[in-house]
Amino acid sequence: MSEQVNEQEMVNELSAQTKVDPKLIRLVLKHEQTFINNAKANAKGEVDIDNDDLVDYVTGQRDVQLDELTVETILDAEMDYLMDKGLAGYID
């Protein structure tokens, strides 16, 4: 994650928005970061992340006991948070 992101603030906001325990949100974000770090960049240096693949990866981890909808809700809320802060966006 970027140094510009206050992780505690983000986790608290995601928890308030999704009603999911902050510990579980941190777990999802940890696995998300691993997935992103292992993704291959294209010729432009951009990494295209398919949300369905990401959700499948996170829910496939042994220590994640959340359903797909909950994981997707957390990831969507995180993206909204990062976009609001001007730190992320979607590639058309």
PDB file of N, CA and C in Angstrom:
ATOM      1  N   MET A   1       0.821  -1.182   0.000  1.00  0.00           N
ATOM      2  CA  MET A   1       0.000   0.000   0.000  1.00  0.00           C
ATOM      3  C   MET A   1       0.863   1.242   0.000  1.00  0.00           C
ATOM      4  N   SER A   2       0.315   2.271  -0.555  1.00  0.00           N
ATOM      5  CA  SER A   2       1.021   3.539  -0.636  1.00  0.00           C
ATOM      6  C   SER A   2       1.211   4.133   0.744  1.00  0.00           C
ATOM      7  N   GLU A   3       2.323   4.874   0.880  1.00  0.00           N
ATOM      8  CA  GLU A   3       2.568   5.559   2.143  1.00  0.00           C
ATOM      9  C   GLU A   3       1.527   6.644   2.380  1.00  0.00           C
ATOM     10  N   GLN A   4       0.833   7.082   1.315  1.00  0.00           N
ATOM     11  CA  GLN A   4      -0.155   8.143   1.416  1.00  0.00           C
ATOM     12  C   GLN A   4      -1.444   7.655   2.075  1.00  0.00           C
ATOM     13  N   VAL A   5      -1.582   6.362   2.213  1.00  0.00           N
ATOM     14  CA  VAL A   5      -2.793   5.795   2.793  1.00  0.00           C
ATOM     15  C   VAL A   5      -2.574   5.573   4.286  1.00  0.00           C
ATOM     16  N   ASN A   6      -3.468   6.123   5.084  1.00  0.00           N
ATOM     17  CA  ASN A   6      -3.457   5.848   6.511  1.00  0.00           C
ATOM     18  C   ASN A   6      -4.243   4.549   6.683  1.00  0.00           C
ATOM     19  N   GLU A   7      -3.515   3.445   6.861  1.00  0.00           N
ATOM     20  CA  GLU A   7      -4.151   2.129   6.886  1.00  0.00           C
ATOM     21  C   GLU A   7      -5.189   2.012   7.995  1.00  0.00           C
ATOM     22  N   GLN A   8      -4.871   2.528   9.171  1.00  0.00           N
ATOM     23  CA  GLN A   8      -5.816   2.443  10.297  1.00  0.00           C
ATOM     24  C   GLN A   8      -7.108   3.187   9.969  1.00  0.00           C
ATOM     25  N   GLU A   9      -6.968   4.385   9.396  1.00  0.00           N
ATOM     26  CA  GLU A   9      -8.140   5.174   9.014  1.00  0.00           C
ATOM     27  C   GLU A   9      -8.973   4.431   7.968  1.00  0.00           C
ATOM     28  N   MET A  10      -8.279   3.858   6.971  1.00  0.00           N
ATOM     29  CA  MET A  10      -8.975   3.144   5.913  1.00  0.00           C
ATOM     30  C   MET A  10      -9.709   1.923   6.482  1.00  0.00           C
ATOM     31  N   VAL A  11      -9.047   1.145   7.311  1.00  0.00           N
ATOM     32  CA  VAL A  11      -9.668  -0.052   7.894  1.00  0.00           C
ATOM     33  C   VAL A  11     -10.882   0.343   8.736  1.00  0.00           C
ATOM     34  N   ASN A  12     -10.749   1.409   9.517  1.00  0.00           N
ATOM     35  CA  ASN A  12     -11.878   1.867  10.334  1.00  0.00           C
ATOM     36  C   ASN A  12     -13.058   2.288   9.461  1.00  0.00           C
ATOM     37  N   GLU A  13     -12.770   3.000   8.383  1.00  0.00           N
ATOM     38  CA  GLU A  13     -13.839   3.435   7.485  1.00  0.00           C
ATOM     39  C   GLU A  13     -14.484   2.245   6.779  1.00  0.00           C
ATOM     40  N   LEU A  14     -13.662   1.306   6.324  1.00  0.00           N
ATOM     41  CA  LEU A  14     -14.201   0.114   5.660  1.00  0.00           C
ATOM     42  C   LEU A  14     -15.056  -0.700   6.627  1.00  0.00           C
ATOM     43  N   SER A  15     -14.611  -0.816   7.860  1.00  0.00           N
ATOM     44  CA  SER A  15     -15.359  -1.561   8.865  1.00  0.00           C
ATOM     45  C   SER A  15     -16.709  -0.898   9.141  1.00  0.00           C
ATOM     46  N   ALA A  16     -16.698   0.424   9.264  1.00  0.00           N
ATOM     47  CA  ALA A  16     -17.950   1.138   9.510  1.00  0.00           C
ATOM     48  C   ALA A  16     -18.905   0.987   8.332  1.00  0.00           C
ATOM     49  N   GLN A  17     -18.357   1.013   7.143  1.00  0.00           N
ATOM     50  CA  GLN A  17     -19.188   0.929   5.938  1.00  0.00           C
ATOM     51  C   GLN A  17     -19.720  -0.484   5.696  1.00  0.00           C
ATOM     52  N   THR A  18     -18.882  -1.498   5.923  1.00  0.00           N
ATOM     53  CA  THR A  18     -19.256  -2.871   5.583  1.00  0.00           C
ATOM     54  C   THR A  18     -19.779  -3.672   6.763  1.00  0.00           C
ATOM     55  N   LYS A  19     -19.569  -3.161   7.985  1.00  0.00           N
ATOM     56  CA  LYS A  19     -19.962  -3.863   9.219  1.00  0.00           C
ATOM     57  C   LYS A  19     -19.182  -5.165   9.407  1.00  0.00           C
ATOM     58  N   VAL A  20     -17.943  -5.212   8.884  1.00  0.00           N
ATOM     59  CA  VAL A  20     -17.075  -6.380   9.012  1.00  0.00           C
ATOM     60  C   VAL A  20     -15.980  -6.042  10.027  1.00  0.00           C
ATOM     61  N   ASP A  21     -15.616  -7.017  10.837  1.00  0.00           N
ATOM     62  CA  ASP A  21     -14.575  -6.853  11.852  1.00  0.00           C
ATOM     63  C   ASP A  21     -13.274  -6.357  11.212  1.00  0.00           C
ATOM     64  N   PRO A  22     -12.642  -5.337  11.798  1.00  0.00           N
ATOM     65  CA  PRO A  22     -11.384  -4.815  11.251  1.00  0.00           C
ATOM     66  C   PRO A  22     -10.296  -5.873  11.061  1.00  0.00           C
ATOM     67  N   LYS A  23     -10.237  -6.876  11.931  1.00  0.00           N
ATOM     68  CA  LYS A  23      -9.240  -7.941  11.778  1.00  0.00           C
ATOM     69  C   LYS A  23      -9.461  -8.702  10.473  1.00  0.00           C
ATOM     70  N   LEU A  24     -10.723  -8.949  10.144  1.00  0.00           N
ATOM     71  CA  LEU A  24     -11.033  -9.658   8.905  1.00  0.00           C
ATOM     72  C   LEU A  24     -10.735  -8.785   7.691  1.00  0.00           C
ATOM     73  N   ILE A  25     -10.977  -7.499   7.813  1.00  0.00           N
ATOM     74  CA  ILE A  25     -10.656  -6.576   6.714  1.00  0.00           C
ATOM     75  C   ILE A  25      -9.156  -6.560   6.473  1.00  0.00           C
ATOM     76  N   ARG A  26      -8.379  -6.501   7.549  1.00  0.00           N
ATOM     77  CA  ARG A  26      -6.917  -6.521   7.406  1.00  0.00           C
ATOM     78  C   ARG A  26      -6.451  -7.815   6.733  1.00  0.00           C
ATOM     79  N   LEU A  27      -7.077  -8.921   7.062  1.00  0.00           N
ATOM     80  CA  LEU A  27      -6.738 -10.202   6.452  1.00  0.00           C
ATOM     81  C   LEU A  27      -7.024 -10.182   4.952  1.00  0.00           C
ATOM     82  N   VAL A  28      -8.183  -9.675   4.575  1.00  0.00           N
ATOM     83  CA  VAL A  28      -8.543  -9.571   3.155  1.00  0.00           C
ATOM     84  C   VAL A  28      -7.539  -8.667   2.440  1.00  0.00           C
ATOM     85  N   LEU A  29      -7.210  -7.526   3.032  1.00  0.00           N
ATOM     86  CA  LEU A  29      -6.281  -6.589   2.406  1.00  0.00           C
ATOM     87  C   LEU A  29      -4.879  -7.181   2.279  1.00  0.00           C
ATOM     88  N   LYS A  30      -4.490  -8.005   3.251  1.00  0.00           N
ATOM     89  CA  LYS A  30      -3.176  -8.671   3.190  1.00  0.00           C
ATOM     90  C   LYS A  30      -3.119  -9.608   1.989  1.00  0.00           C
ATOM     91  N   HIS A  31      -4.162 -10.409   1.816  1.00  0.00           N
ATOM     92  CA  HIS A  31      -4.188 -11.339   0.684  1.00  0.00           C
ATOM     93  C   HIS A  31      -4.330 -10.588  -0.638  1.00  0.00           C
ATOM     94  N   GLU A  32      -5.075  -9.497  -0.632  1.00  0.00           N
ATOM     95  CA  GLU A  32      -5.198  -8.678  -1.835  1.00  0.00           C
ATOM     96  C   GLU A  32      -3.821  -8.165  -2.251  1.00  0.00           C
ATOM     97  N   GLN A  33      -3.048  -7.683  -1.302  1.00  0.00           N
ATOM     98  CA  GLN A  33      -1.721  -7.146  -1.606  1.00  0.00           C
ATOM     99  C   GLN A  33      -0.815  -8.228  -2.180  1.00  0.00           C
ATOM    100  N   THR A  34      -0.888  -9.432  -1.637  1.00  0.00           N
ATOM    101  CA  THR A  34      -0.101 -10.548  -2.168  1.00  0.00           C
ATOM    102  C   THR A  34      -0.484 -10.822  -3.613  1.00  0.00           C
ATOM    103  N   PHE A  35      -1.787 -10.840  -3.901  1.00  0.00           N
ATOM    104  CA  PHE A  35      -2.279 -11.081  -5.261  1.00  0.00           C
ATOM    105  C   PHE A  35      -1.752 -10.003  -6.205  1.00  0.00           C
ATOM    106  N   ILE A  36      -1.844  -8.750  -5.790  1.00  0.00           N
ATOM    107  CA  ILE A  36      -1.394  -7.638  -6.632  1.00  0.00           C
ATOM    108  C   ILE A  36       0.112  -7.700  -6.852  1.00  0.00           C
ATOM    109  N   ASN A  37       0.856  -8.012  -5.805  1.00  0.00           N
ATOM    110  CA  ASN A  37       2.312  -8.099  -5.926  1.00  0.00           C
ATOM    111  C   ASN A  37       2.747  -9.194  -6.892  1.00  0.00           C
ATOM    112  N   ASN A  38       1.937 -10.242  -7.023  1.00  0.00           N
ATOM    113  CA  ASN A  38       2.271 -11.356  -7.909  1.00  0.00           C
ATOM    114  C   ASN A  38       1.722 -11.175  -9.321  1.00  0.00           C
ATOM    115  N   ALA A  39       0.936 -10.128  -9.547  1.00  0.00           N
ATOM    116  CA  ALA A  39       0.361  -9.879 -10.873  1.00  0.00           C
ATOM    117  C   ALA A  39       1.435  -9.361 -11.818  1.00  0.00           C
ATOM    118  N   LYS A  40       1.318  -9.710 -13.072  1.00  0.00           N
ATOM    119  CA  LYS A  40       2.286  -9.299 -14.086  1.00  0.00           C
ATOM    120  C   LYS A  40       1.857  -7.978 -14.712  1.00  0.00           C
ATOM    121  N   ALA A  41       2.820  -7.082 -14.873  1.00  0.00           N
ATOM    122  CA  ALA A  41       2.561  -5.791 -15.521  1.00  0.00           C
ATOM    123  C   ALA A  41       2.596  -5.967 -17.039  1.00  0.00           C
ATOM    124  N   ASN A  42       1.816  -5.132 -17.741  1.00  0.00           N
ATOM    125  CA  ASN A  42       1.837  -5.159 -19.200  1.00  0.00           C
ATOM    126  C   ASN A  42       3.013  -4.331 -19.711  1.00  0.00           C
ATOM    127  N   ALA A  43       3.098  -4.122 -21.018  1.00  0.00           N
ATOM    128  CA  ALA A  43       4.214  -3.396 -21.624  1.00  0.00           C
ATOM    129  C   ALA A  43       4.310  -1.956 -21.121  1.00  0.00           C
ATOM    130  N   LYS A  44       3.179  -1.390 -20.718  1.00  0.00           N
ATOM    131  CA  LYS A  44       3.163  -0.012 -20.215  1.00  0.00           C
ATOM    132  C   LYS A  44       3.499   0.057 -18.731  1.00  0.00           C
ATOM    133  N   GLY A  45       3.702  -1.099 -18.107  1.00  0.00           N
ATOM    134  CA  GLY A  45       3.995  -1.131 -16.684  1.00  0.00           C
ATOM    135  C   GLY A  45       2.749  -1.114 -15.820  1.00  0.00           C
ATOM    136  N   GLU A  46       1.592  -1.251 -16.442  1.00  0.00           N
ATOM    137  CA  GLU A  46       0.325  -1.250 -15.714  1.00  0.00           C
ATOM    138  C   GLU A  46      -0.064  -2.676 -15.349  1.00  0.00           C
ATOM    139  N   VAL A  47      -0.709  -2.803 -14.213  1.00  0.00           N
ATOM    140  CA  VAL A  47      -1.183  -4.105 -13.777  1.00  0.00           C
ATOM    141  C   VAL A  47      -2.703  -4.080 -13.832  1.00  0.00           C
ATOM    142  N   ASP A  48      -3.265  -4.974 -14.640  1.00  0.00           N
ATOM    143  CA  ASP A  48      -4.715  -5.071 -14.772  1.00  0.00           C
ATOM    144  C   ASP A  48      -5.192  -6.192 -13.863  1.00  0.00           C
ATOM    145  N   ILE A  49      -5.986  -5.831 -12.861  1.00  0.00           N
ATOM    146  CA  ILE A  49      -6.482  -6.802 -11.889  1.00  0.00           C
ATOM    147  C   ILE A  49      -7.939  -7.092 -12.185  1.00  0.00           C
ATOM    148  N   ASP A  50      -8.252  -8.349 -12.437  1.00  0.00           N
ATOM    149  CA  ASP A  50      -9.641  -8.759 -12.620  1.00  0.00           C
ATOM    150  C   ASP A  50     -10.248  -8.984 -11.240  1.00  0.00           C
ATOM    151  N   ASN A  51     -11.313  -8.255 -10.960  1.00  0.00           N
ATOM    152  CA  ASN A  51     -11.916  -8.309  -9.630  1.00  0.00           C
ATOM    153  C   ASN A  51     -12.396  -9.713  -9.271  1.00  0.00           C
ATOM    154  N   ASP A  52     -12.952 -10.431 -10.234  1.00  0.00           N
ATOM    155  CA  ASP A  52     -13.433 -11.792  -9.962  1.00  0.00           C
ATOM    156  C   ASP A  52     -12.275 -12.716  -9.581  1.00  0.00           C
ATOM    157  N   ASP A  53     -11.153 -12.579 -10.295  1.00  0.00           N
ATOM    158  CA  ASP A  53      -9.970 -13.393  -9.971  1.00  0.00           C
ATOM    159  C   ASP A  53      -9.453 -13.059  -8.579  1.00  0.00           C
ATOM    160  N   LEU A  54      -9.464 -11.775  -8.254  1.00  0.00           N
ATOM    161  CA  LEU A  54      -9.001 -11.341  -6.936  1.00  0.00           C
ATOM    162  C   LEU A  54      -9.895 -11.904  -5.829  1.00  0.00           C
ATOM    163  N   VAL A  55     -11.203 -11.809  -6.003  1.00  0.00           N
ATOM    164  CA  VAL A  55     -12.148 -12.333  -5.004  1.00  0.00           C
ATOM    165  C   VAL A  55     -11.959 -13.839  -4.847  1.00  0.00           C
ATOM    166  N   ASP A  56     -11.822 -14.537  -5.967  1.00  0.00           N
ATOM    167  CA  ASP A  56     -11.603 -15.986  -5.914  1.00  0.00           C
ATOM    168  C   ASP A  56     -10.316 -16.320  -5.166  1.00  0.00           C
ATOM    169  N   TYR A  57      -9.261 -15.554  -5.420  1.00  0.00           N
ATOM    170  CA  TYR A  57      -7.985 -15.779  -4.740  1.00  0.00           C
ATOM    171  C   TYR A  57      -8.142 -15.594  -3.228  1.00  0.00           C
ATOM    172  N   VAL A  58      -8.757 -14.478  -2.835  1.00  0.00           N
ATOM    173  CA  VAL A  58      -8.886 -14.177  -1.402  1.00  0.00           C
ATOM    174  C   VAL A  58      -9.754 -15.227  -0.712  1.00  0.00           C
ATOM    175  N   THR A  59     -10.885 -15.564  -1.299  1.00  0.00           N
ATOM    176  CA  THR A  59     -11.775 -16.542  -0.652  1.00  0.00           C
ATOM    177  C   THR A  59     -11.164 -17.941  -0.657  1.00  0.00           C
ATOM    178  N   GLY A  60     -10.201 -18.177  -1.527  1.00  0.00           N
ATOM    179  CA  GLY A  60      -9.537 -19.476  -1.585  1.00  0.00           C
ATOM    180  C   GLY A  60      -8.454 -19.673  -0.533  1.00  0.00           C
ATOM    181  N   GLN A  61      -8.129 -18.626   0.199  1.00  0.00           N
ATOM    182  CA  GLN A  61      -7.097 -18.732   1.226  1.00  0.00           C
ATOM    183  C   GLN A  61      -7.665 -19.443   2.461  1.00  0.00           C
ATOM    184  N   ARG A  62      -6.885 -20.316   3.046  1.00  0.00           N
ATOM    185  CA  ARG A  62      -7.347 -21.134   4.177  1.00  0.00           C
ATOM    186  C   ARG A  62      -7.822 -20.309   5.369  1.00  0.00           C
ATOM    187  N   ASP A  63      -7.162 -19.195   5.616  1.00  0.00           N
ATOM    188  CA  ASP A  63      -7.500 -18.413   6.803  1.00  0.00           C
ATOM    189  C   ASP A  63      -8.648 -17.420   6.582  1.00  0.00           C
ATOM    190  N   VAL A  64      -9.218 -17.402   5.386  1.00  0.00           N
ATOM    191  CA  VAL A  64     -10.341 -16.505   5.095  1.00  0.00           C
ATOM    192  C   VAL A  64     -11.635 -17.315   5.155  1.00  0.00           C
ATOM    193  N   GLN A  65     -12.484 -16.959   6.100  1.00  0.00           N
ATOM    194  CA  GLN A  65     -13.750 -17.671   6.281  1.00  0.00           C
ATOM    195  C   GLN A  65     -14.943 -16.814   5.842  1.00  0.00           C
ATOM    196  N   LEU A  66     -14.689 -15.829   4.998  1.00  0.00           N
ATOM    197  CA  LEU A  66     -15.749 -14.941   4.511  1.00  0.00           C
ATOM    198  C   LEU A  66     -16.276 -15.442   3.177  1.00  0.00           C
ATOM    199  N   ASP A  67     -17.540 -15.123   2.892  1.00  0.00           N
ATOM    200  CA  ASP A  67     -18.111 -15.507   1.610  1.00  0.00           C
ATOM    201  C   ASP A  67     -17.679 -14.509   0.528  1.00  0.00           C
ATOM    202  N   GLU A  68     -17.912 -14.883  -0.729  1.00  0.00           N
ATOM    203  CA  GLU A  68     -17.484 -14.055  -1.858  1.00  0.00           C
ATOM    204  C   GLU A  68     -18.102 -12.665  -1.817  1.00  0.00           C
ATOM    205  N   LEU A  69     -19.374 -12.574  -1.489  1.00  0.00           N
ATOM    206  CA  LEU A  69     -20.048 -11.279  -1.469  1.00  0.00           C
ATOM    207  C   LEU A  69     -19.420 -10.339  -0.444  1.00  0.00           C
ATOM    208  N   THR A  70     -19.080 -10.856   0.725  1.00  0.00           N
ATOM    209  CA  THR A  70     -18.458 -10.030   1.766  1.00  0.00           C
ATOM    210  C   THR A  70     -17.082  -9.554   1.325  1.00  0.00           C
ATOM    211  N   VAL A  71     -16.284 -10.436   0.746  1.00  0.00           N
ATOM    212  CA  VAL A  71     -14.959 -10.066   0.263  1.00  0.00           C
ATOM    213  C   VAL A  71     -15.091  -9.017  -0.835  1.00  0.00           C
ATOM    214  N   GLU A  72     -16.013  -9.222  -1.750  1.00  0.00           N
ATOM    215  CA  GLU A  72     -16.221  -8.258  -2.838  1.00  0.00           C
ATOM    216  C   GLU A  72     -16.669  -6.904  -2.290  1.00  0.00           C
ATOM    217  N   THR A  73     -17.515  -6.919  -1.280  1.00  0.00           N
ATOM    218  CA  THR A  73     -17.977  -5.678  -0.651  1.00  0.00           C
ATOM    219  C   THR A  73     -16.810  -4.929  -0.020  1.00  0.00           C
ATOM    220  N   ILE A  74     -15.930  -5.650   0.658  1.00  0.00           N
ATOM    221  CA  ILE A  74     -14.749  -5.035   1.276  1.00  0.00           C
ATOM    222  C   ILE A  74     -13.849  -4.427   0.195  1.00  0.00           C
ATOM    223  N   LEU A  75     -13.582  -5.177  -0.858  1.00  0.00           N
ATOM    224  CA  LEU A  75     -12.697  -4.703  -1.914  1.00  0.00           C
ATOM    225  C   LEU A  75     -13.295  -3.514  -2.663  1.00  0.00           C
ATOM    226  N   ASP A  76     -14.596  -3.544  -2.890  1.00  0.00           N
ATOM    227  CA  ASP A  76     -15.266  -2.411  -3.544  1.00  0.00           C
ATOM    228  C   ASP A  76     -15.203  -1.162  -2.667  1.00  0.00           C
ATOM    229  N   ALA A  77     -15.420  -1.340  -1.374  1.00  0.00           N
ATOM    230  CA  ALA A  77     -15.353  -0.216  -0.445  1.00  0.00           C
ATOM    231  C   ALA A  77     -13.932   0.344  -0.385  1.00  0.00           C
ATOM    232  N   GLU A  78     -12.940  -0.543  -0.437  1.00  0.00           N
ATOM    233  CA  GLU A  78     -11.546  -0.089  -0.444  1.00  0.00           C
ATOM    234  C   GLU A  78     -11.268   0.731  -1.700  1.00  0.00           C
ATOM    235  N   MET A  79     -11.725   0.246  -2.846  1.00  0.00           N
ATOM    236  CA  MET A  79     -11.505   0.978  -4.097  1.00  0.00           C
ATOM    237  C   MET A  79     -12.175   2.345  -4.048  1.00  0.00           C
ATOM    238  N   ASP A  80     -13.396   2.398  -3.530  1.00  0.00           N
ATOM    239  CA  ASP A  80     -14.092   3.679  -3.385  1.00  0.00           C
ATOM    240  C   ASP A  80     -13.293   4.627  -2.500  1.00  0.00           C
ATOM    241  N   TYR A  81     -12.776   4.106  -1.402  1.00  0.00           N
ATOM    242  CA  TYR A  81     -11.970   4.905  -0.473  1.00  0.00           C
ATOM    243  C   TYR A  81     -10.733   5.460  -1.187  1.00  0.00           C
ATOM    244  N   LEU A  82     -10.017   4.587  -1.899  1.00  0.00           N
ATOM    245  CA  LEU A  82      -8.794   5.004  -2.584  1.00  0.00           C
ATOM    246  C   LEU A  82      -9.085   5.994  -3.706  1.00  0.00           C
ATOM    247  N   MET A  83     -10.195   5.810  -4.405  1.00  0.00           N
ATOM    248  CA  MET A  83     -10.571   6.741  -5.458  1.00  0.00           C
ATOM    249  C   MET A  83     -10.939   8.100  -4.865  1.00  0.00           C
ATOM    250  N   ASP A  84     -11.647   8.092  -3.749  1.00  0.00           N
ATOM    251  CA  ASP A  84     -11.998   9.350  -3.081  1.00  0.00           C
ATOM    252  C   ASP A  84     -10.742  10.121  -2.668  1.00  0.00           C
ATOM    253  N   LYS A  85      -9.694   9.391  -2.314  1.00  0.00           N
ATOM    254  CA  LYS A  85      -8.427  10.011  -1.902  1.00  0.00           C
ATOM    255  C   LYS A  85      -7.543  10.347  -3.105  1.00  0.00           C
ATOM    256  N   GLY A  86      -7.996   9.961  -4.310  1.00  0.00           N
ATOM    257  CA  GLY A  86      -7.230  10.237  -5.512  1.00  0.00           C
ATOM    258  C   GLY A  86      -6.027   9.331  -5.701  1.00  0.00           C
ATOM    259  N   LEU A  87      -6.061   8.153  -5.093  1.00  0.00           N
ATOM    260  CA  LEU A  87      -4.921   7.234  -5.125  1.00  0.00           C
ATOM    261  C   LEU A  87      -5.114   6.044  -6.034  1.00  0.00           C
ATOM    262  N   ALA A  88      -6.300   5.891  -6.600  1.00  0.00           N
ATOM    263  CA  ALA A  88      -6.567   4.737  -7.467  1.00  0.00           C
ATOM    264  C   ALA A  88      -7.648   5.111  -8.463  1.00  0.00           C
ATOM    265  N   GLY A  89      -7.733   4.295  -9.492  1.00  0.00           N
ATOM    266  CA  GLY A  89      -8.768   4.489 -10.494  1.00  0.00           C
ATOM    267  C   GLY A  89      -8.885   3.253 -11.348  1.00  0.00           C
ATOM    268  N   TYR A  90      -9.891   3.262 -12.172  1.00  0.00           N
ATOM    269  CA  TYR A  90     -10.126   2.146 -13.084  1.00  0.00           C
ATOM    270  C   TYR A  90      -9.543   2.469 -14.441  1.00  0.00           C
ATOM    271  N   ILE A  91      -8.989   1.471 -15.123  1.00  0.00           N
ATOM    272  CA  ILE A  91      -8.497   1.628 -16.481  1.00  0.00           C
ATOM    273  C   ILE A  91      -9.618   1.227 -17.427  1.00  0.00           C
ATOM    274  N   ASP A  92      -9.932   2.107 -18.350  1.00  0.00           N
ATOM    275  CA  ASP A  92     -11.019   1.818 -19.318  1.00  0.00           C
ATOM    276  C   ASP A  92     -10.563   0.852 -20.366  1.00  0.00           C
TER     277      ASP A  92
END
